[in-house]
Coordinates of C-alpha atoms in Angstrom, one line a residue:
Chain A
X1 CA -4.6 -0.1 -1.7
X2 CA -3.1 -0.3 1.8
X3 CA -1.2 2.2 4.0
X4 CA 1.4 1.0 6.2
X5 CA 2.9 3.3 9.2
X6 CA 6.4 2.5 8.7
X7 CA 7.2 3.6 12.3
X8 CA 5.4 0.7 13.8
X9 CA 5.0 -2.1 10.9
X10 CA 1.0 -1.7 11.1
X11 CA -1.2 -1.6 8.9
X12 CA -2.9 1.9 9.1
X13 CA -7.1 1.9 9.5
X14 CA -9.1 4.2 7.7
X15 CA -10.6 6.8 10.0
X16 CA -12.6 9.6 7.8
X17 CA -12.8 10.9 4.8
X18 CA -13.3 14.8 3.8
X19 CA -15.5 16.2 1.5
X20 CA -14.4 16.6 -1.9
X21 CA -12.7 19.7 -2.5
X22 CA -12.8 21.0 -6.0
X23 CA -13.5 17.3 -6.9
X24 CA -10.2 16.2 -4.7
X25 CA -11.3 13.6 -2.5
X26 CA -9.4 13.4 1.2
X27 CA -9.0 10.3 3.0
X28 CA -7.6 10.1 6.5
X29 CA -5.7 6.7 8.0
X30 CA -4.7 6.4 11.4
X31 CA -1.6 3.9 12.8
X32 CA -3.6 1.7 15.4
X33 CA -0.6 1.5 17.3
X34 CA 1.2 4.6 17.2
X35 CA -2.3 6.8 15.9
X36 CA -0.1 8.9 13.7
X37 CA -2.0 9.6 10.9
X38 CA -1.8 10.2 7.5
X39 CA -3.8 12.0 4.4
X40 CA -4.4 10.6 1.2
X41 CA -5.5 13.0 -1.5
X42 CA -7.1 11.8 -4.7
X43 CA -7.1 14.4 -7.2
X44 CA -10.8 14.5 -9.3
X45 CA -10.1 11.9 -11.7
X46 CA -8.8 8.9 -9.0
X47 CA -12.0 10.5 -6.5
X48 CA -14.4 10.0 -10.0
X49 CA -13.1 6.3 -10.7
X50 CA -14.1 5.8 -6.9
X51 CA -17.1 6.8 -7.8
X52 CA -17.4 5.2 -10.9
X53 CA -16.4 1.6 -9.0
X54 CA -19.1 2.2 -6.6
X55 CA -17.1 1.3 -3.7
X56 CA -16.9 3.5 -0.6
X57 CA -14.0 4.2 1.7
X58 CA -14.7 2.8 5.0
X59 CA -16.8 0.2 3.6
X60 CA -20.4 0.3 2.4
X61 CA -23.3 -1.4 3.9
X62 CA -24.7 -4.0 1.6
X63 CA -28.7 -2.8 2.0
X64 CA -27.4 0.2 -0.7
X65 CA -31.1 0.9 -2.9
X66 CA -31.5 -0.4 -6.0
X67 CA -30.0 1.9 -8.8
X68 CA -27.8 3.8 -6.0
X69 CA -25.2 4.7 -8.8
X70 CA -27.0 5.2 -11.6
X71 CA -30.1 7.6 -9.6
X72 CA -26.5 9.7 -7.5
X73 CA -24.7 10.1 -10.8
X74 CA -26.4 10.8 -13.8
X75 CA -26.5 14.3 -14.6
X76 CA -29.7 16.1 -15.7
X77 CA -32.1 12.8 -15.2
X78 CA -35.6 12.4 -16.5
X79 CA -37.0 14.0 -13.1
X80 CA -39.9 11.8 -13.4
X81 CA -37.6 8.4 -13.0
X82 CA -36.1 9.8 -10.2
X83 CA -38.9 11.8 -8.5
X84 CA -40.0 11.2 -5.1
X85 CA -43.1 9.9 -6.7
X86 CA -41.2 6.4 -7.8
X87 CA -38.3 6.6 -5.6
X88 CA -38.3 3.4 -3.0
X89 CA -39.0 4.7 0.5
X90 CA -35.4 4.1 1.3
X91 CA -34.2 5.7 -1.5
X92 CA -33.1 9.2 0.2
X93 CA -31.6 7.4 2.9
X94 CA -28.9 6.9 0.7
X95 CA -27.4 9.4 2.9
X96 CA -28.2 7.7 6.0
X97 CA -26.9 4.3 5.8
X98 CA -25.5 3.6 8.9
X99 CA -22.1 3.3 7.6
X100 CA -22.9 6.5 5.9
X101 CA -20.6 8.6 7.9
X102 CA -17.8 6.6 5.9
X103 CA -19.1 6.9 2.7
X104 CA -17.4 10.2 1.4
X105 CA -20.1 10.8 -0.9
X106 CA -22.5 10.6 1.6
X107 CA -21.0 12.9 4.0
X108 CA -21.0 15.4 1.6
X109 CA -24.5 15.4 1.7
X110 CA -24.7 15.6 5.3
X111 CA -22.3 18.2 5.5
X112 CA -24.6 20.4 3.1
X113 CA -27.2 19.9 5.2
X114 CA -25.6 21.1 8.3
X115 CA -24.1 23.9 6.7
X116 CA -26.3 25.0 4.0
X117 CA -28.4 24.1 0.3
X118 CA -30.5 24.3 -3.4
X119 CA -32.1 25.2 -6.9
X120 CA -35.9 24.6 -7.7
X121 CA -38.5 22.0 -8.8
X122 CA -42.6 21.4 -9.1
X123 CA -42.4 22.7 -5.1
X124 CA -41.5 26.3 -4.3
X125 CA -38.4 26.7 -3.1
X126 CA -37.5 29.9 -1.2
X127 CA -34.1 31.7 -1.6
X128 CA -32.4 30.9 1.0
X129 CA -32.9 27.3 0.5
X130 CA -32.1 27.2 -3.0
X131 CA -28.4 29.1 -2.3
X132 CA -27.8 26.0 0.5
X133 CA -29.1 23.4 -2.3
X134 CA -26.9 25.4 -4.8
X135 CA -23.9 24.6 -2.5
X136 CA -24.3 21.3 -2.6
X137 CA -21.4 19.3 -4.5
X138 CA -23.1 18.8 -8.2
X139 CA -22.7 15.4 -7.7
X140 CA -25.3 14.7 -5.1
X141 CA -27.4 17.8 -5.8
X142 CA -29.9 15.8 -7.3
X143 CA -30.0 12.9 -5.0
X144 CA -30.3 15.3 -2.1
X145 CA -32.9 17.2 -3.6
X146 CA -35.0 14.2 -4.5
X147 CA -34.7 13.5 -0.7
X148 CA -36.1 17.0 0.4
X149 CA -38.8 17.1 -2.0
X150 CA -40.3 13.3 -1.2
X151 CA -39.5 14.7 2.7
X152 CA -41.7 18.2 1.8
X153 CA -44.8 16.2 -0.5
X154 CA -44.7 13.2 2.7
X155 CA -45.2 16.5 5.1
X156 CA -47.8 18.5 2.7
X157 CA -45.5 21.3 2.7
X158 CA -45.6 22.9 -0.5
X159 CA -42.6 25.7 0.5
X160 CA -38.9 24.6 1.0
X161 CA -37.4 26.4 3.4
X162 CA -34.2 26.1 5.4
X163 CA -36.1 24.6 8.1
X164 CA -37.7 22.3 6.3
X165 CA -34.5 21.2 4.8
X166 CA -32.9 21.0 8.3
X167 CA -36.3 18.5 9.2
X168 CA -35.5 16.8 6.6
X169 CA -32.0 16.0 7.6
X170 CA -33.3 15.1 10.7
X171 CA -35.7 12.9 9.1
X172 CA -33.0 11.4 7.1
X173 CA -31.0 10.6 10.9
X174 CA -28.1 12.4 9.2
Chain B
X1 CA 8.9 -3.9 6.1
X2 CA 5.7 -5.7 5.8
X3 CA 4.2 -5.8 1.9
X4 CA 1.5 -5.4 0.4
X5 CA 0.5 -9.4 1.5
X6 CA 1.1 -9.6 4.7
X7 CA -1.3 -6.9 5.5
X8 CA -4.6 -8.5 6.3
X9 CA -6.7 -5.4 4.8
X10 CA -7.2 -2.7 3.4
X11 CA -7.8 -0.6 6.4
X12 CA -11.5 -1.4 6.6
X13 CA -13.0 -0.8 3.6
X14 CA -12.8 -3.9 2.3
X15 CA -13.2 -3.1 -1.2
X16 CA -12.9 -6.5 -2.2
X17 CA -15.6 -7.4 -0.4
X18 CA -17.7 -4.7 -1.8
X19 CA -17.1 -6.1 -5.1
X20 CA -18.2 -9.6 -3.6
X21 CA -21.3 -8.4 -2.5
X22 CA -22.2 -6.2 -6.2
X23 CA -21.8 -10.1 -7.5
X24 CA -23.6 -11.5 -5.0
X25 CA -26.4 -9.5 -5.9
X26 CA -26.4 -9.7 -9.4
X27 CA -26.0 -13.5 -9.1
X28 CA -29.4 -13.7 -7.1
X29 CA -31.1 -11.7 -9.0
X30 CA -30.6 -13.8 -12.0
X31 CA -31.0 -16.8 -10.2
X32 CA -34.5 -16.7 -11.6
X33 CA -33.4 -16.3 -15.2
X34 CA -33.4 -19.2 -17.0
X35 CA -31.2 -18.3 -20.1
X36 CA -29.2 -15.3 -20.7
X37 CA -28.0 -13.9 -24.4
X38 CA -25.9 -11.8 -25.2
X39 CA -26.8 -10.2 -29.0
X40 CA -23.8 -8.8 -30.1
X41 CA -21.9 -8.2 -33.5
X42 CA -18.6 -5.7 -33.3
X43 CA -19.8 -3.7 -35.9
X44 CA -22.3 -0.6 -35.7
X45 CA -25.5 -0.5 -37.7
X46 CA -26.3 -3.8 -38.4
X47 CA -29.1 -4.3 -36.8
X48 CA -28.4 -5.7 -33.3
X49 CA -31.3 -3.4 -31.3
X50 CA -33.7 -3.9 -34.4
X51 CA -33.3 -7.7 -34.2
X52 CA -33.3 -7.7 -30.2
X53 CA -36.5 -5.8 -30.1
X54 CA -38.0 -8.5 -32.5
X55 CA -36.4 -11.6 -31.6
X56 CA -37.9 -10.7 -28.0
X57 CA -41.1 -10.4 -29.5
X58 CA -40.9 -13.3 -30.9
X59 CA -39.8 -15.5 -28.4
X60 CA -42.9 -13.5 -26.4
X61 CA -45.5 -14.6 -29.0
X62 CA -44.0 -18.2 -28.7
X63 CA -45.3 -17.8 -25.0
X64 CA -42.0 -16.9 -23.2
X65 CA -41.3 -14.8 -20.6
X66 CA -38.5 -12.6 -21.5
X67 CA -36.7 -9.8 -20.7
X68 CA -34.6 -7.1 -22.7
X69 CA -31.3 -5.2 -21.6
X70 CA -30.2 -2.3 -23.4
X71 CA -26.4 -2.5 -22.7
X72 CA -25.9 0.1 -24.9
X73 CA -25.8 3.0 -22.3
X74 CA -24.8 5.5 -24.6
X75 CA -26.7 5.0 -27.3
X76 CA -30.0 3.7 -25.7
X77 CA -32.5 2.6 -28.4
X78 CA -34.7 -0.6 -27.2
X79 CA -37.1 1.3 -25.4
X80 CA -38.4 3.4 -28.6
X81 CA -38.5 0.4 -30.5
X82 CA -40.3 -1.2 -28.2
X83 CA -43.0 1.3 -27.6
X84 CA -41.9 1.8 -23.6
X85 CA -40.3 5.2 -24.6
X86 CA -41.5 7.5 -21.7
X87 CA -42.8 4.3 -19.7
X88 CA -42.2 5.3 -15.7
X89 CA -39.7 2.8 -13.8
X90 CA -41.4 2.0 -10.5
X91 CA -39.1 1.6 -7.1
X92 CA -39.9 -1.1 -4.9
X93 CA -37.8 -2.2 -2.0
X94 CA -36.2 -4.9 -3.9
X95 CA -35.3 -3.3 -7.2
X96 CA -36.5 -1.0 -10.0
X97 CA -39.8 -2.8 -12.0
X98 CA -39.0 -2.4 -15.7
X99 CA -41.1 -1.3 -18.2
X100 CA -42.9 -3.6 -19.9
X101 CA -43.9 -3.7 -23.5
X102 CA -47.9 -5.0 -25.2
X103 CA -46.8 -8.2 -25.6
X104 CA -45.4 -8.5 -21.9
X105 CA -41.4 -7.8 -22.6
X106 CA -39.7 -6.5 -19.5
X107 CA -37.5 -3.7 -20.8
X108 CA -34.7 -2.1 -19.5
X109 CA -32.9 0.8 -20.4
X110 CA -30.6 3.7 -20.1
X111 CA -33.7 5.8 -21.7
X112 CA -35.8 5.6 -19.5
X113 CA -33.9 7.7 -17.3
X114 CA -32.3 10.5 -19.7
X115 CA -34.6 13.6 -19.2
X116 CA -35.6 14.3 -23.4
X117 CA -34.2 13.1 -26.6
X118 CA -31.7 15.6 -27.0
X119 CA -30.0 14.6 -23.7
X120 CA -26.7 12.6 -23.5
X121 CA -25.5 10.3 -21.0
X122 CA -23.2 12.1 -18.5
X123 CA -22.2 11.7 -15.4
X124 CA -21.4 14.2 -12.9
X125 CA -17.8 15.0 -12.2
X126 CA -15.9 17.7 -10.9
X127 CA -15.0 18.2 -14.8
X128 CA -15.7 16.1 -18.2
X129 CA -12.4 16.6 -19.3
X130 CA -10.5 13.6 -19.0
X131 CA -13.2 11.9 -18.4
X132 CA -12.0 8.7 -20.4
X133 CA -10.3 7.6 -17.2
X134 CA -13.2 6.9 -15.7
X135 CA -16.4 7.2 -17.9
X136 CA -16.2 3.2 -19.2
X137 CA -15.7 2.3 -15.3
X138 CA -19.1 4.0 -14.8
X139 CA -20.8 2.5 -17.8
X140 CA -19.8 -0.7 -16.4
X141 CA -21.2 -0.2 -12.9
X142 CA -24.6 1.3 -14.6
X143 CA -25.3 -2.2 -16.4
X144 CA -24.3 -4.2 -13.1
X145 CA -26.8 -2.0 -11.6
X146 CA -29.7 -2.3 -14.5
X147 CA -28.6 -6.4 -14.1
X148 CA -28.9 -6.5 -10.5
X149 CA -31.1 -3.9 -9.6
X150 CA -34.2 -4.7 -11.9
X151 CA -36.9 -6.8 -11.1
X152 CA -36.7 -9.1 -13.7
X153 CA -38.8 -12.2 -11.8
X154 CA -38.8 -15.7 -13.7
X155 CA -37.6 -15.3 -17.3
X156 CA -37.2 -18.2 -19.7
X157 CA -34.8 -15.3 -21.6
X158 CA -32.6 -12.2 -20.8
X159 CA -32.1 -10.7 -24.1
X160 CA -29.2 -8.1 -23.6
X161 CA -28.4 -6.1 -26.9
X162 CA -24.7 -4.6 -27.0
X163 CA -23.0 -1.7 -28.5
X164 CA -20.5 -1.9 -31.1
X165 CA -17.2 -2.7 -30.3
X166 CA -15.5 -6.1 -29.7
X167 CA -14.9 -5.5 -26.6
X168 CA -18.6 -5.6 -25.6
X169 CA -18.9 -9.0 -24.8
X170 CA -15.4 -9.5 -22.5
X171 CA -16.7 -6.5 -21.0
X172 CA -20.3 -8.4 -20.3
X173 CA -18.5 -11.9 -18.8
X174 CA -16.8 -9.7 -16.3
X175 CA -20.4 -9.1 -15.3
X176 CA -22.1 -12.6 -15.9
X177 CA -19.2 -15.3 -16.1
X178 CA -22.1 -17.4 -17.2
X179 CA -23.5 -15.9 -19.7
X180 CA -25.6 -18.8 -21.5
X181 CA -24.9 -17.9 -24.7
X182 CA -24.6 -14.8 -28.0
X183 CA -25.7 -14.4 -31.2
X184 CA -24.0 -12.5 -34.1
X185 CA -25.3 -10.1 -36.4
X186 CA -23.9 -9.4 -39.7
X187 CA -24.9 -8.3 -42.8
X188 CA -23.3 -9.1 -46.1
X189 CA -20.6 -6.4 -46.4
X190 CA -17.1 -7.6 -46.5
X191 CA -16.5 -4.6 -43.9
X192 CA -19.1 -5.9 -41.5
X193 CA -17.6 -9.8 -42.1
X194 CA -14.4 -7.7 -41.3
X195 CA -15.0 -6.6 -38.0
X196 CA -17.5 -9.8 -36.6
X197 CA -15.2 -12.2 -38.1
X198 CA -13.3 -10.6 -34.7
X199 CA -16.0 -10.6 -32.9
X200 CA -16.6 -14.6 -33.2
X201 CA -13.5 -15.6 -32.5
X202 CA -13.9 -13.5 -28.9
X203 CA -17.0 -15.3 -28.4
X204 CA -15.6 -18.4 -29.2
X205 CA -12.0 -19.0 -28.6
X206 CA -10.9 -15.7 -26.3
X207 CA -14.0 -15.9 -23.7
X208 CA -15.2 -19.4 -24.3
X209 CA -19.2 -18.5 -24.6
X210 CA -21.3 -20.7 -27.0
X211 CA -22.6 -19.1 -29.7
X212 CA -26.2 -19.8 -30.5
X213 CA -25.5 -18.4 -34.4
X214 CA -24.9 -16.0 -37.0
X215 CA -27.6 -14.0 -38.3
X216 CA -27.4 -11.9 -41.6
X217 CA -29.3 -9.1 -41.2
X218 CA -30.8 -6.8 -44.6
X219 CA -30.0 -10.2 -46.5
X220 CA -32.1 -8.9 -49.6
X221 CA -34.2 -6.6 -50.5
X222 CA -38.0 -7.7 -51.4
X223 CA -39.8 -5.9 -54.1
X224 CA -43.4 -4.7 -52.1
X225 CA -45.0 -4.6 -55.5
X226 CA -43.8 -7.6 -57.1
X227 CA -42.4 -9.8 -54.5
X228 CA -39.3 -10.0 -56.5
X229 CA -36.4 -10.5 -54.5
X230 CA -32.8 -8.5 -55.2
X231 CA -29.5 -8.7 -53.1
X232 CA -28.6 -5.3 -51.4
X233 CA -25.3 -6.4 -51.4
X234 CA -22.3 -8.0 -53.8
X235 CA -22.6 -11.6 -52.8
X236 CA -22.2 -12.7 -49.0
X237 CA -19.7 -14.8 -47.4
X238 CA -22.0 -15.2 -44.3
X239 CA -22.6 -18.9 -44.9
X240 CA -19.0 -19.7 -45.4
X241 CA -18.0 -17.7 -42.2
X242 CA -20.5 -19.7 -40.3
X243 CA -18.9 -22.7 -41.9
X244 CA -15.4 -21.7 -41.1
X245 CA -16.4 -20.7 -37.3
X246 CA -18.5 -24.1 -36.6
X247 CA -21.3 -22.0 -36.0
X248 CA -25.1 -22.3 -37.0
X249 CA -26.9 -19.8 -39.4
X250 CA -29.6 -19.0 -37.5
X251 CA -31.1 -17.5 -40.3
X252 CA -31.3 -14.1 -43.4
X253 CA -33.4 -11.4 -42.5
X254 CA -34.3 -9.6 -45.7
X255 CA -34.4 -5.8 -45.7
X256 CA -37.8 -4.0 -45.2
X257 CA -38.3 -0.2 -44.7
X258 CA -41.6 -1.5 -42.6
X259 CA -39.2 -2.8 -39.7
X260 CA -37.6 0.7 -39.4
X261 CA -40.7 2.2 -39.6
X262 CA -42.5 0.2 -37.1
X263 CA -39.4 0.9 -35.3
X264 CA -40.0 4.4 -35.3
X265 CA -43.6 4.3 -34.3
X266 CA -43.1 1.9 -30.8
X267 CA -43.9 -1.6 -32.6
X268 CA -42.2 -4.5 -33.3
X269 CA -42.0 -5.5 -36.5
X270 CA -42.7 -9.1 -36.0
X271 CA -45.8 -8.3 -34.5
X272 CA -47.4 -5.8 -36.4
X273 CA -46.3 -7.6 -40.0
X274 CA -46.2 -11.5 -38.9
X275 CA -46.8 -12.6 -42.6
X276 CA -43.9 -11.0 -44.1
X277 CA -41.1 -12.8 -44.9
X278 CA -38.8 -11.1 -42.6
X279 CA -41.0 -11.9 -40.0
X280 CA -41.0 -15.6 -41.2
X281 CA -37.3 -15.1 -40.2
X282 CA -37.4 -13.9 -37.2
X283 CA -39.7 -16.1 -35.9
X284 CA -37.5 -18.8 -37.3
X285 CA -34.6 -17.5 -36.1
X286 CA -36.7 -17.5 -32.1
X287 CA -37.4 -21.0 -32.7
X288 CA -33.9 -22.2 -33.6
X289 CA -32.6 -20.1 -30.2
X290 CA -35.2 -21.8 -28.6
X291 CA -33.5 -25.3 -29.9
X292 CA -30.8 -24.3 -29.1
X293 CA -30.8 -24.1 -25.2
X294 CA -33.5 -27.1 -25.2
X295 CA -30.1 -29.1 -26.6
X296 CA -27.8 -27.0 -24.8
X297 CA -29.1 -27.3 -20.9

């Protein structure tokens, strides 16, 4: 698919991509010439089958970990297979590629982060944590919790808190 | 107004490109693979896992190295039969290590990720409704993952077993345009000739892939008292269809509740029974596979 900005003739760049909104992906394109910009929405089933292609707006780097679709998608995994436990050690930085920021699925991990989180494991996980984990889209709970947890078990910590989640974004370089 | 072709890109994704780079992946990975098969046969129940599990077994006591896909990623069965049920999938930094069965058989599969028996494949979404826009797309992208992602290391075979359906194997080349070869499993119902009569003439004149052979699978039945064999079945055309399609026989595996059973239990058949006469079969049917790519490569 490609966006042309009719005003100028140019072939419009992606610039960002918004978190999914009731499963409604946004993607923004901006004119290089003119930098009028433009919003594509996806409604839930064209933002699943970009999913489902494993392809990322804005392009993906090509270090992604092994599994990367099958560990983020799956619902209700064996916990064991994708535990912190067997998880590569660059597993969690599925969210901090360094094209991550492009990645819409990826940002919507980072954005929960920033703003909030959870739901509960082996490790304790305190209240508030578990509402900011709880607001994470269902789609990346899972991956994002994996990250926390191998983050908590790598620190000894055996409480999730908020804070520990926010060190573990850090930790993540999200 | 330029078109669609006179734009260099897509804006910066370069989606294409992504795609390049999943086959790029996938192609290296199986760069270490010697010989890739595809056992496939259009119709459900004939035995395609059962004969996966002990063909791979087979080939392993012949001294291969082999691997097994389970393709089927709805319907996951290879890892029971081959007793890696359970078996934890270890991350490293260059791909998942499979599980690997007693006689060495790297093993992967959908079940070795779902959480207990009862659980389904499903794939988080916004909603499941509708979800048959998208839900084969994913399927897809899981095997190129379990293909390229696993650390297979030097195989002399990639056994992949696939679900029903004659679109299965189409479905497989768009993954590994040089797939080395499939084999066929019937058994000798008209309604099962019905639907891999379909299947062969995909393998062979729609996507070009050699066929190693037709098997006929729960050929007969063999008396465990008195060694008497009967026919399960009203006579078979399975000869004649191999015949008709140019294809080899590979061989008749006669029916035996032991292969279910050692199924059921984590065993291969061909292992724990090696005298039986299905066995005999199998084994045959390993060494003729084995001929096959000797001739064929």
């Amino acid at each position: 698919m490609k966006f042309l900005c009719l005003e100028c003739n140019t072939a419009m760049k992606f610039k960002e991509s918004k978190a999914p909104e009731g499963g409604a992906l946004t993607a923004i394109f901006e004119c290089p010439d003119c930098f009028g910009e433009i919003a594509m929405h996806m409604n839930p089933w064209e933002t699943q089958m970009l999913k489902s292609l494993d392809v990322q707006l804005g392009g993906k780097s090509d270090s992604a970990p092994p599994m990367q679709m099958v560990r983020s998608f799956l619902s209700d995994p064996n916990e064991g297979a994708f535990s912190s436990g067997h998880a590569p050690e660059h597993a969690s930085s599925t969210a901090s590629e360094p094209e991550g920021g492009k990645c819409p699925f990826t940002s919507v991990v980072a954005d929960a982060f920033q703003n909030q989180a959870p739901e509960p494991v082996d490790l304790v996980w305190t209240e508030d944590a578990l509402e900011r984990l709880n607001r994470i889209p269902s789609f990346v709970q899972s991956m994002a919790k994996a990250g926390i947890e191998e983050f908590a078990r790598e620190k000894g910590i055996a409480e999730i808190t908020g804070e520990v989640m926010d060190a573990a974004r850090g930790n993540f370089g999200m | 107004m330029k078109t669609y072709n006179d734009l260099p890109s897509d804006g910066g994704s370069d989606v294409a490109g992504q795609v390049a780079r999943q086959v790029g992946r996938l192609t290296k990975r199986l760069q270490s693979v010697s010989h890739t098969v595809a056992i496939m046969s259009g119709k459900g129940g004939v035995g395609k896992s059962s004969i996966t599990a002990n063909l791979a077994s087979a080939l392993a006591l012949r001294g291969k190295r082999v691997g097994v896909l389970d393709a089927d990623i709805n319907g996951p069965s290879i890892a029971k039969m081959m007793g890696v049920r359970g078996a934890s999938v270890e991350y490293g930094t260059e791909g998942v290590t499979p599980a690997t069965s007693p006689l060495g058989v790297k093993v992967m599969s959908m079940d070795l990720f779902l959480k207990d028996d009862d659980t389904p494949v499903l794939w988080e979404a916004q909603t499941q409704k509708d979800a048959f826009t998208w839900r084969g797309t994913m399927e897809i992208s899981a095997l190129r993952e379990f293909l390229s992602d696993t650390e297979w290391g030097s195989l002399d075979y990639l056994l992949i077993d696939l679900p029903p359906g004659t679109d299965r194997l189409p479905n497989l080349i768009d993954l590994l345009p040089n797939l080395g070869g499939t084999i066929v499993v019937t058994i000798p119902s008209g309604v099962s000739q019905l639907v891999v009569k379909k299947s062969l003439t995909m393998a062979k004149e729609i996507v070009n892939i050699p066929i190693v052979g037709l098997v006929e699978n729960m050929a007969a039945y063999v008396c465990a008292d008195c060694g008497k064999t009967e026919n399960l079945f009203p006579a078979s055309d399975t000869a004649e269809m191999a015949r008709r399609f140019q294809i080899p026989l590979l061989g008749k595996i006669p029916f035996d509740p032991r292969i279910s059973m050692a199924a059921d239990n984590g065993n291969t058949f061909v292992e724990k029974y090696p005298d039986t006469s299905a066995s005999h079969s199998i084994s045959e049917i390993a060494e003729k596979t084995e001929s096959f790519f000797n001739h064929n490569t």
